[in-house]
Amino acid sequence: MPNDDTEAESGEGVVELQRFTPLYLRTNTPKGRGVFTSAPIPKGTTIETCPALLLSPEENTAHIEHTSLYHYTYNWPLPAGGKGKTQAVILGLGSMFNHSTHHQNVVWTRDLVNLVVVYRAARDIETDEELCISYGDHLTFVDADRGVESEEEEMGLERIVL
Ligand SMILES: C[S@@+](CC[C@H](N)C(=O)[O-])C[C@H]1O[C@@H](n2cnc3c(N)ncnc32)[C@H](O)[C@@H]1O
């Protein structure tokens, strides 16, 4: 699910840090650790607002790409005047959301001025569902959902949550 960049969501040097609190981390999913909800989340709810730590392209290439942080950074447009993109480390739960190709229930928006990412519920989310975003089309790992999702596509079925 594509994200939308915004110029700024708040002004005056103040950024509201919203957080939906009844969440838990599972440590043993097929995707590693993952974020789950222990209460229903209505569509549109802000789940978390996470500060971003902007990296320079140089430090990214020289250092970050050679560490495990490489698997956690987000593409980020270069600040005003710069052409192209760099990477940012997203602090807080933002770095814990796993990817789902067909069943993302969370959308994210970059606030380029305030350097935060806002995560919101894309639909009503049930208790004990995992919160998943889209990392885009170029994954650097084998998608743990791959078999399940291609089976669903072949059968023309959407997953039914009982
Ligand atoms: C931003 S981290 C997400 C949190 C991570 N699961 C952890 O335990 O720290 C991204 C990493 O999670 C794993 N991951 C996320 N989505 C996945 C998926 N659909 N299938 C398999 N692994 C996934 C991959 O190892 C990926 O490099």
PDB file of N, CA, C and O in Angstrom, residues 21-60:
ATOM      1  N   THR A  21      -2.636   2.460  22.676  1.00  0.00           N
ATOM      2  CA  THR A  21      -1.828   1.709  23.654  1.00  0.00           C
ATOM      3  C   THR A  21      -2.089   0.209  23.814  1.00  0.00           C
ATOM      4  O   THR A  21      -1.155  -0.504  24.177  1.00  0.00           O
ATOM      5  N   PRO A  22      -3.288  -0.323  23.587  1.00  0.00           N
ATOM      6  CA  PRO A  22      -3.406  -1.770  23.862  1.00  0.00           C
ATOM      7  C   PRO A  22      -2.754  -2.614  22.751  1.00  0.00           C
ATOM      8  O   PRO A  22      -3.430  -3.297  21.983  1.00  0.00           O
ATOM      9  N   LEU A  23      -1.450  -2.563  22.680  1.00  0.00           N
ATOM     10  CA  LEU A  23      -0.710  -3.333  21.670  1.00  0.00           C
ATOM     11  C   LEU A  23       0.240  -4.283  22.385  1.00  0.00           C
ATOM     12  O   LEU A  23       0.606  -4.046  23.531  1.00  0.00           O
ATOM     13  N   TYR A  24       0.620  -5.348  21.701  1.00  0.00           N
ATOM     14  CA  TYR A  24       1.651  -6.224  22.273  1.00  0.00           C
ATOM     15  C   TYR A  24       2.567  -6.735  21.171  1.00  0.00           C
ATOM     16  O   TYR A  24       2.217  -6.702  19.983  1.00  0.00           O
ATOM     17  N   LEU A  25       3.751  -7.130  21.601  1.00  0.00           N
ATOM     18  CA  LEU A  25       4.759  -7.636  20.673  1.00  0.00           C
ATOM     19  C   LEU A  25       4.787  -9.148  20.794  1.00  0.00           C
ATOM     20  O   LEU A  25       4.918  -9.676  21.907  1.00  0.00           O
ATOM     21  N   ARG A  26       4.647  -9.863  19.662  1.00  0.00           N
ATOM     22  CA  ARG A  26       4.865 -11.319  19.679  1.00  0.00           C
ATOM     23  C   ARG A  26       6.298 -11.534  19.210  1.00  0.00           C
ATOM     24  O   ARG A  26       6.745 -10.889  18.261  1.00  0.00           O
ATOM     25  N   THR A  27       6.975 -12.459  19.870  1.00  0.00           N
ATOM     26  CA  THR A  27       8.393 -12.636  19.549  1.00  0.00           C
ATOM     27  C   THR A  27       8.635 -13.858  18.665  1.00  0.00           C
ATOM     28  O   THR A  27       9.761 -14.118  18.281  1.00  0.00           O
ATOM     29  N   ASN A  28       7.564 -14.592  18.351  1.00  0.00           N
ATOM     30  CA  ASN A  28       7.761 -15.879  17.681  1.00  0.00           C
ATOM     31  C   ASN A  28       6.904 -16.036  16.430  1.00  0.00           C
ATOM     32  O   ASN A  28       6.341 -17.098  16.195  1.00  0.00           O
ATOM     33  N   THR A  29       6.752 -14.981  15.630  1.00  0.00           N
ATOM     34  CA  THR A  29       5.962 -15.128  14.403  1.00  0.00           C
ATOM     35  C   THR A  29       6.895 -15.606  13.277  1.00  0.00           C
ATOM     36  O   THR A  29       8.123 -15.477  13.394  1.00  0.00           O
ATOM     37  N   PRO A  30       6.357 -16.096  12.177  1.00  0.00           N
ATOM     38  CA  PRO A  30       7.218 -16.499  11.046  1.00  0.00           C
ATOM     39  C   PRO A  30       7.994 -15.321  10.462  1.00  0.00           C
ATOM     40  O   PRO A  30       8.932 -15.508   9.693  1.00  0.00           O
ATOM     41  N   LYS A  31       7.620 -14.100  10.842  1.00  0.00           N
ATOM     42  CA  LYS A  31       8.321 -12.908  10.352  1.00  0.00           C
ATOM     43  C   LYS A  31       9.232 -12.323  11.425  1.00  0.00           C
ATOM     44  O   LYS A  31       9.698 -11.195  11.309  1.00  0.00           O
ATOM     45  N   GLY A  32       9.489 -13.074  12.488  1.00  0.00           N
ATOM     46  CA  GLY A  32      10.260 -12.542  13.625  1.00  0.00           C
ATOM     47  C   GLY A  32       9.295 -11.875  14.590  1.00  0.00           C
ATOM     48  O   GLY A  32       8.141 -12.296  14.723  1.00  0.00           O
ATOM     49  N   ARG A  33       9.762 -10.822  15.234  1.00  0.00           N
ATOM     50  CA  ARG A  33       8.861 -10.101  16.134  1.00  0.00           C
ATOM     51  C   ARG A  33       7.812  -9.351  15.331  1.00  0.00           C
ATOM     52  O   ARG A  33       8.087  -8.925  14.191  1.00  0.00           O
ATOM     53  N   GLY A  34       6.615  -9.182  15.902  1.00  0.00           N
ATOM     54  CA  GLY A  34       5.552  -8.457  15.202  1.00  0.00           C
ATOM     55  C   GLY A  34       4.633  -7.782  16.203  1.00  0.00           C
ATOM     56  O   GLY A  34       4.541  -8.184  17.369  1.00  0.00           O
ATOM     57  N   VAL A  35       3.953  -6.736  15.745  1.00  0.00           N
ATOM     58  CA  VAL A  35       3.072  -5.944  16.611  1.00  0.00           C
ATOM     59  C   VAL A  35       1.631  -6.422  16.438  1.00  0.00           C
ATOM     60  O   VAL A  35       1.143  -6.543  15.305  1.00  0.00           O
ATOM     61  N   PHE A  36       0.965  -6.682  17.542  1.00  0.00           N
ATOM     62  CA  PHE A  36      -0.423  -7.152  17.544  1.00  0.00           C
ATOM     63  C   PHE A  36      -1.260  -6.228  18.426  1.00  0.00           C
ATOM     64  O   PHE A  36      -0.726  -5.541  19.288  1.00  0.00           O
ATOM     65  N   THR A  37      -2.579  -6.271  18.207  1.00  0.00           N
ATOM     66  CA  THR A  37      -3.451  -5.448  19.033  1.00  0.00           C
ATOM     67  C   THR A  37      -4.256  -6.310  20.010  1.00  0.00           C
ATOM     68  O   THR A  37      -4.709  -7.397  19.657  1.00  0.00           O
ATOM     69  N   SER A  38      -4.402  -5.829  21.233  1.00  0.00           N
ATOM     70  CA  SER A  38      -5.212  -6.566  22.209  1.00  0.00           C
ATOM     71  C   SER A  38      -6.599  -5.940  22.354  1.00  0.00           C
ATOM     72  O   SER A  38      -7.345  -6.275  23.262  1.00  0.00           O
ATOM     73  N   ALA A  39      -6.956  -5.022  21.433  1.00  0.00           N
ATOM     74  CA  ALA A  39      -8.310  -4.437  21.417  1.00  0.00           C
ATOM     75  C   ALA A  39      -8.641  -4.082  19.972  1.00  0.00           C
ATOM     76  O   ALA A  39      -7.724  -3.865  19.167  1.00  0.00           O
ATOM     77  N   PRO A  40      -9.939  -4.026  19.635  1.00  0.00           N
ATOM     78  CA  PRO A  40     -10.287  -3.622  18.269  1.00  0.00           C
ATOM     79  C   PRO A  40      -9.803  -2.202  17.985  1.00  0.00           C
ATOM     80  O   PRO A  40      -9.814  -1.359  18.889  1.00  0.00           O
ATOM     81  N   ILE A  41      -9.375  -1.960  16.737  1.00  0.00           N
ATOM     82  CA  ILE A  41      -8.926  -0.614  16.343  1.00  0.00           C
ATOM     83  C   ILE A  41      -9.833  -0.140  15.205  1.00  0.00           C
ATOM     84  O   ILE A  41      -9.836  -0.745  14.129  1.00  0.00           O
ATOM     85  N   PRO A  42     -10.608   0.920  15.425  1.00  0.00           N
ATOM     86  CA  PRO A  42     -11.461   1.429  14.343  1.00  0.00           C
ATOM     87  C   PRO A  42     -10.633   2.009  13.191  1.00  0.00           C
ATOM     88  O   PRO A  42      -9.557   2.578  13.428  1.00  0.00           O
ATOM     89  N   LYS A  43     -11.144   1.857  11.974  1.00  0.00           N
ATOM     90  CA  LYS A  43     -10.506   2.424  10.778  1.00  0.00           C
ATOM     91  C   LYS A  43     -10.180   3.906  11.012  1.00  0.00           C
ATOM     92  O   LYS A  43     -10.994   4.645  11.566  1.00  0.00           O
ATOM     93  N   GLY A  44      -8.994   4.312  10.598  1.00  0.00           N
ATOM     94  CA  GLY A  44      -8.605   5.725  10.686  1.00  0.00           C
ATOM     95  C   GLY A  44      -7.895   6.097  11.981  1.00  0.00           C
ATOM     96  O   GLY A  44      -7.315   7.174  12.076  1.00  0.00           O
ATOM     97  N   THR A  45      -7.908   5.186  12.962  1.00  0.00           N
ATOM     98  CA  THR A  45      -7.239   5.484  14.246  1.00  0.00           C
ATOM     99  C   THR A  45      -5.737   5.667  14.040  1.00  0.00           C
ATOM    100  O   THR A  45      -5.105   4.887  13.322  1.00  0.00           O
ATOM    101  N   THR A  46      -5.178   6.681  14.673  1.00  0.00           N
ATOM    102  CA  THR A  46      -3.717   6.807  14.669  1.00  0.00           C
ATOM    103  C   THR A  46      -3.156   5.789  15.652  1.00  0.00           C
ATOM    104  O   THR A  46      -3.526   5.772  16.830  1.00  0.00           O
ATOM    105  N   ILE A  47      -2.293   4.945  15.135  1.00  0.00           N
ATOM    106  CA  ILE A  47      -1.735   3.869  15.973  1.00  0.00           C
ATOM    107  C   ILE A  47      -0.450   4.338  16.652  1.00  0.00           C
ATOM    108  O   ILE A  47      -0.207   4.034  17.815  1.00  0.00           O
ATOM    109  N   GLU A  48       0.338   5.101  15.919  1.00  0.00           N
ATOM    110  CA  GLU A  48       1.600   5.573  16.486  1.00  0.00           C
ATOM    111  C   GLU A  48       2.147   6.715  15.625  1.00  0.00           C
ATOM    112  O   GLU A  48       2.008   6.688  14.402  1.00  0.00           O
ATOM    113  N   THR A  49       2.744   7.685  16.252  1.00  0.00           N
ATOM    114  CA  THR A  49       3.490   8.729  15.541  1.00  0.00           C
ATOM    115  C   THR A  49       4.945   8.579  15.955  1.00  0.00           C
ATOM    116  O   THR A  49       5.268   8.683  17.140  1.00  0.00           O
ATOM    117  N   CYS A  50       5.804   8.264  14.990  1.00  0.00           N
ATOM    118  CA  CYS A  50       7.191   7.902  15.314  1.00  0.00           C
ATOM    119  C   CYS A  50       8.188   8.912  14.765  1.00  0.00           C
ATOM    120  O   CYS A  50       8.167   9.205  13.560  1.00  0.00           O
ATOM    121  N   PRO A  51       9.082   9.412  15.596  1.00  0.00           N
ATOM    122  CA  PRO A  51      10.146  10.278  15.088  1.00  0.00           C
ATOM    123  C   PRO A  51      11.080   9.512  14.142  1.00  0.00           C
ATOM    124  O   PRO A  51      11.336   8.313  14.332  1.00  0.00           O
ATOM    125  N   ALA A  52      11.563  10.227  13.124  1.00  0.00           N
ATOM    126  CA  ALA A  52      12.506   9.623  12.168  1.00  0.00           C
ATOM    127  C   ALA A  52      13.890  10.219  12.391  1.00  0.00           C
ATOM    128  O   ALA A  52      14.024  11.421  12.628  1.00  0.00           O
ATOM    129  N   LEU A  53      14.887   9.374  12.313  1.00  0.00           N
ATOM    130  CA  LEU A  53      16.284   9.835  12.410  1.00  0.00           C
ATOM    131  C   LEU A  53      16.854   9.785  10.998  1.00  0.00           C
ATOM    132  O   LEU A  53      17.068   8.690  10.441  1.00  0.00           O
ATOM    133  N   LEU A  54      17.034  10.957  10.423  1.00  0.00           N
ATOM    134  CA  LEU A  54      17.468  11.047   9.024  1.00  0.00           C
ATOM    135  C   LEU A  54      18.962  10.749   8.900  1.00  0.00           C
ATOM    136  O   LEU A  54      19.776  11.300   9.645  1.00  0.00           O
ATOM    137  N   LEU A  55      19.315   9.865   7.956  1.00  0.00           N
ATOM    138  CA  LEU A  55      20.726   9.531   7.712  1.00  0.00           C
ATOM    139  C   LEU A  55      21.176  10.242   6.445  1.00  0.00           C
ATOM    140  O   LEU A  55      20.358  10.463   5.545  1.00  0.00           O
ATOM    141  N   SER A  56      22.448  10.535   6.349  1.00  0.00           N
ATOM    142  CA  SER A  56      22.933  11.098   5.088  1.00  0.00           C
ATOM    143  C   SER A  56      23.188   9.920   4.146  1.00  0.00           C
ATOM    144  O   SER A  56      23.476   8.807   4.591  1.00  0.00           O
ATOM    145  N   PRO A  57      23.118  10.159   2.825  1.00  0.00           N
ATOM    146  CA  PRO A  57      23.413   9.071   1.893  1.00  0.00           C
ATOM    147  C   PRO A  57      24.805   8.495   2.137  1.00  0.00           C
ATOM    148  O   PRO A  57      25.019   7.282   2.023  1.00  0.00           O
ATOM    149  N   GLU A  58      25.747   9.356   2.511  1.00  0.00           N
ATOM    150  CA  GLU A  58      27.136   8.897   2.718  1.00  0.00           C
ATOM    151  C   GLU A  58      27.236   7.955   3.913  1.00  0.00           C
ATOM    152  O   GLU A  58      27.846   6.891   3.845  1.00  0.00           O
ATOM    153  N   GLU A  59      26.634   8.342   5.046  1.00  0.00           N
ATOM    154  CA  GLU A  59      26.753   7.458   6.227  1.00  0.00           C
ATOM    155  C   GLU A  59      25.955   6.178   6.008  1.00  0.00           C
ATOM    156  O   GLU A  59      26.313   5.107   6.489  1.00  0.00           O
ATOM    157  N   ASN A  60      24.896   6.295   5.195  1.00  0.00           N
ATOM    158  CA  ASN A  60      24.125   5.095   4.903  1.00  0.00           C
ATOM    159  C   ASN A  60      24.972   4.091   4.122  1.00  0.00           C
ATOM    160  O   ASN A  60      25.061   2.917   4.470  1.00  0.00           O
TER     161      ASN A  60
END
